[in-house]
């Protein structure tokens, strides 16, 4: 079955990047990350995530 989901939630982001829950939430709440708030949920469009990763290739991301 083809995956037709357009966005990733926090759990999907964790799985896609192999990161923990706290870091995934930190990214979703970061101004430099292309997340979208829908109600009380944060999601990121899959294509926006791919573009963000390409733009930040070779950089260290700090959420401080």
Short mmCIF file of C-alpha atoms in Angstrom, two decimals, residues 19-46:
data_model
loop_
_atom_site.label_atom_id
_atom_site.label_comp_id
_atom_site.label_asym_id
_atom_site.label_seq_id
_atom_site.Cartn_x
_atom_site.Cartn_y
_atom_site.Cartn_z
CA UNK A 19 15.96 11.01 17.36
CA UNK A 20 14.33 11.10 20.76
CA UNK A 21 11.03 12.66 21.75
CA UNK A 22 12.52 15.74 23.45
CA UNK A 23 14.66 16.61 20.44
CA UNK A 24 11.73 16.07 18.06
CA UNK A 25 9.55 18.41 20.14
CA UNK A 26 12.40 20.91 20.28
CA UNK A 27 12.70 20.91 16.51
CA UNK A 28 8.95 21.25 15.98
CA UNK A 29 8.91 24.32 18.26
CA UNK A 30 12.01 25.89 16.73
CA UNK A 31 11.51 29.01 14.59
CA UNK A 32 14.10 27.76 12.08
CA UNK A 33 12.27 24.47 11.51
CA UNK A 34 9.43 24.33 8.94
CA UNK A 35 6.74 22.97 11.24
CA UNK A 36 3.09 23.97 11.11
CA UNK A 37 0.81 24.19 14.11
CA UNK A 38 -2.66 22.77 13.50
CA UNK A 39 -4.76 23.16 16.61
CA UNK A 40 -2.52 21.89 19.37
CA UNK A 41 -0.50 19.58 17.08
CA UNK A 42 2.73 20.32 15.30
CA UNK A 43 3.44 18.68 11.96
CA UNK A 44 6.04 19.06 9.24
CA UNK A 45 5.41 18.49 5.57
CA UNK A 46 7.64 15.68 4.29
#
